[in-house]
Amino acid sequence: MFMFRLIIISFLFLALRVDKANAQLSYKKFGNKLLPYSEILVDGSGHGNFTTIQSAINSIPSNNKYWTTIRIKAGNYREKVIIPKDKSYILLKGSGKSKTLVEWDDHSDLKIPTFSSLADNIIVKSISFRNSYNNPINNKPKIPAIAAKVSGDNTYFFRVGFYGYQDTLYDAKGRHYYKLCTIQGAVDFIFGAGQSLFERCSINVIGDGYITAQGRESPNDSNGFVFKDSHVFGNATTYLGRAWRQYARVLFYNTNLTNVIQPLGWDSWNFNTHENLITFAEYGNFGPGADTSKRVDWVNKLDKTTIENMASVNFIDDKKEWIDNQPY
């Protein structure tokens, strides 16, 4: 009888510990499934679980399997933020693109952006990242200074701001979806070898240069940049892009191109003897910058099927593997 009672007490104690451990877990709909997730609050004034974003990320166990939402109160966060490769399933949510700002000012080295997202299955919403090193008003040299680097797969940005001058957004590799985002810069300010769809985004040109420098290296690579239903504007002049690698691929689709666009449109950069390998294309754009009569003579005319495939989520999620399975 004593042993039976001891077993019952032990079981109840274990159950109590399990309930306490799960008390911070809630449930959220992911596609058609209801799965556990947890929340962390970051508040710079000290009224949350953490005062810095990085400390909140550090608290998440490596190789975690459930989504964790890190909610960030409004404010300016003076820190570099890194989501390491072994910390997936993080939803980073600020209080608004104009209310929550993460800012730093490193430069030149591709490894030191203000924000680095290196893991797969990451969502970022309602926040902005700025590299202030060569802000136009501080008269510092105009050199690479990255606001954000994205190299994980299955990454979604919604209402996120990226602010810099040269090399603002390093879209390095992986499948990425940018929706209702703002990207500011002058020289190669969206660059890399990501396979990315930019939908309904605002592209703000603040200095003469190039919007994109895409890095596709082989005709068999699936990556490229697609800008759909977006708006390109600013106070300087710009090319739509130049080829960072010899098979660079960029499409502007149904986008408002204002008079900031250089008439030639595109630049082959170091590949002027291999222009036939580059895929730079425009379709259905409007505005004074959409006039293609003076474009470079090697700009591509893609067939309608290719354009329709690239200008949809099929370009980044053709098997419906990830976008529909993220938290609502």
XYZ file of N, CA, C and O in Angstrom, residues 123 131 171 184 195 203 225 236 269 272 298 317:
48
model
N 9.741 34.181 -39.765
C 8.787 35.223 -40.155
C 9.181 36.507 -39.435
O 9.479 36.492 -38.237
N 20.986 50.333 -41.360
C 22.426 50.519 -41.191
C 22.694 51.992 -41.439
O 22.557 52.485 -42.561
N 20.193 39.657 -49.917
C 19.289 38.520 -50.079
C 20.131 37.348 -50.585
O 20.139 37.028 -51.770
N 15.207 50.811 -48.989
C 15.810 52.095 -49.348
C 17.297 51.931 -49.604
O 17.986 51.200 -48.909
N 16.156 33.406 -54.016
C 15.020 33.146 -54.910
C 13.828 33.832 -54.269
O 13.152 33.272 -53.421
N 10.189 50.708 -53.229
C 11.622 50.756 -53.473
C 12.028 52.222 -53.566
O 11.717 52.907 -54.544
N 15.289 37.489 -58.678
C 14.458 38.477 -57.990
C 13.264 38.836 -58.866
O 13.430 39.148 -60.048
N 16.693 60.450 -56.927
C 17.931 60.294 -57.706
C 17.595 59.463 -58.944
O 16.433 59.203 -59.216
N 27.491 45.085 -66.347
C 28.613 45.203 -65.427
C 29.841 44.523 -66.023
O 30.351 44.951 -67.049
N 29.871 42.080 -70.130
C 29.385 42.687 -71.365
C 29.647 41.833 -72.593
O 29.127 42.129 -73.670
N 19.832 44.147 -75.449
C 19.883 42.729 -75.063
C 18.884 42.375 -73.951
O 18.885 41.235 -73.460
N 7.331 28.867 -54.042
C 6.659 27.800 -53.286
C 5.770 26.979 -54.215
O 4.572 26.849 -53.981
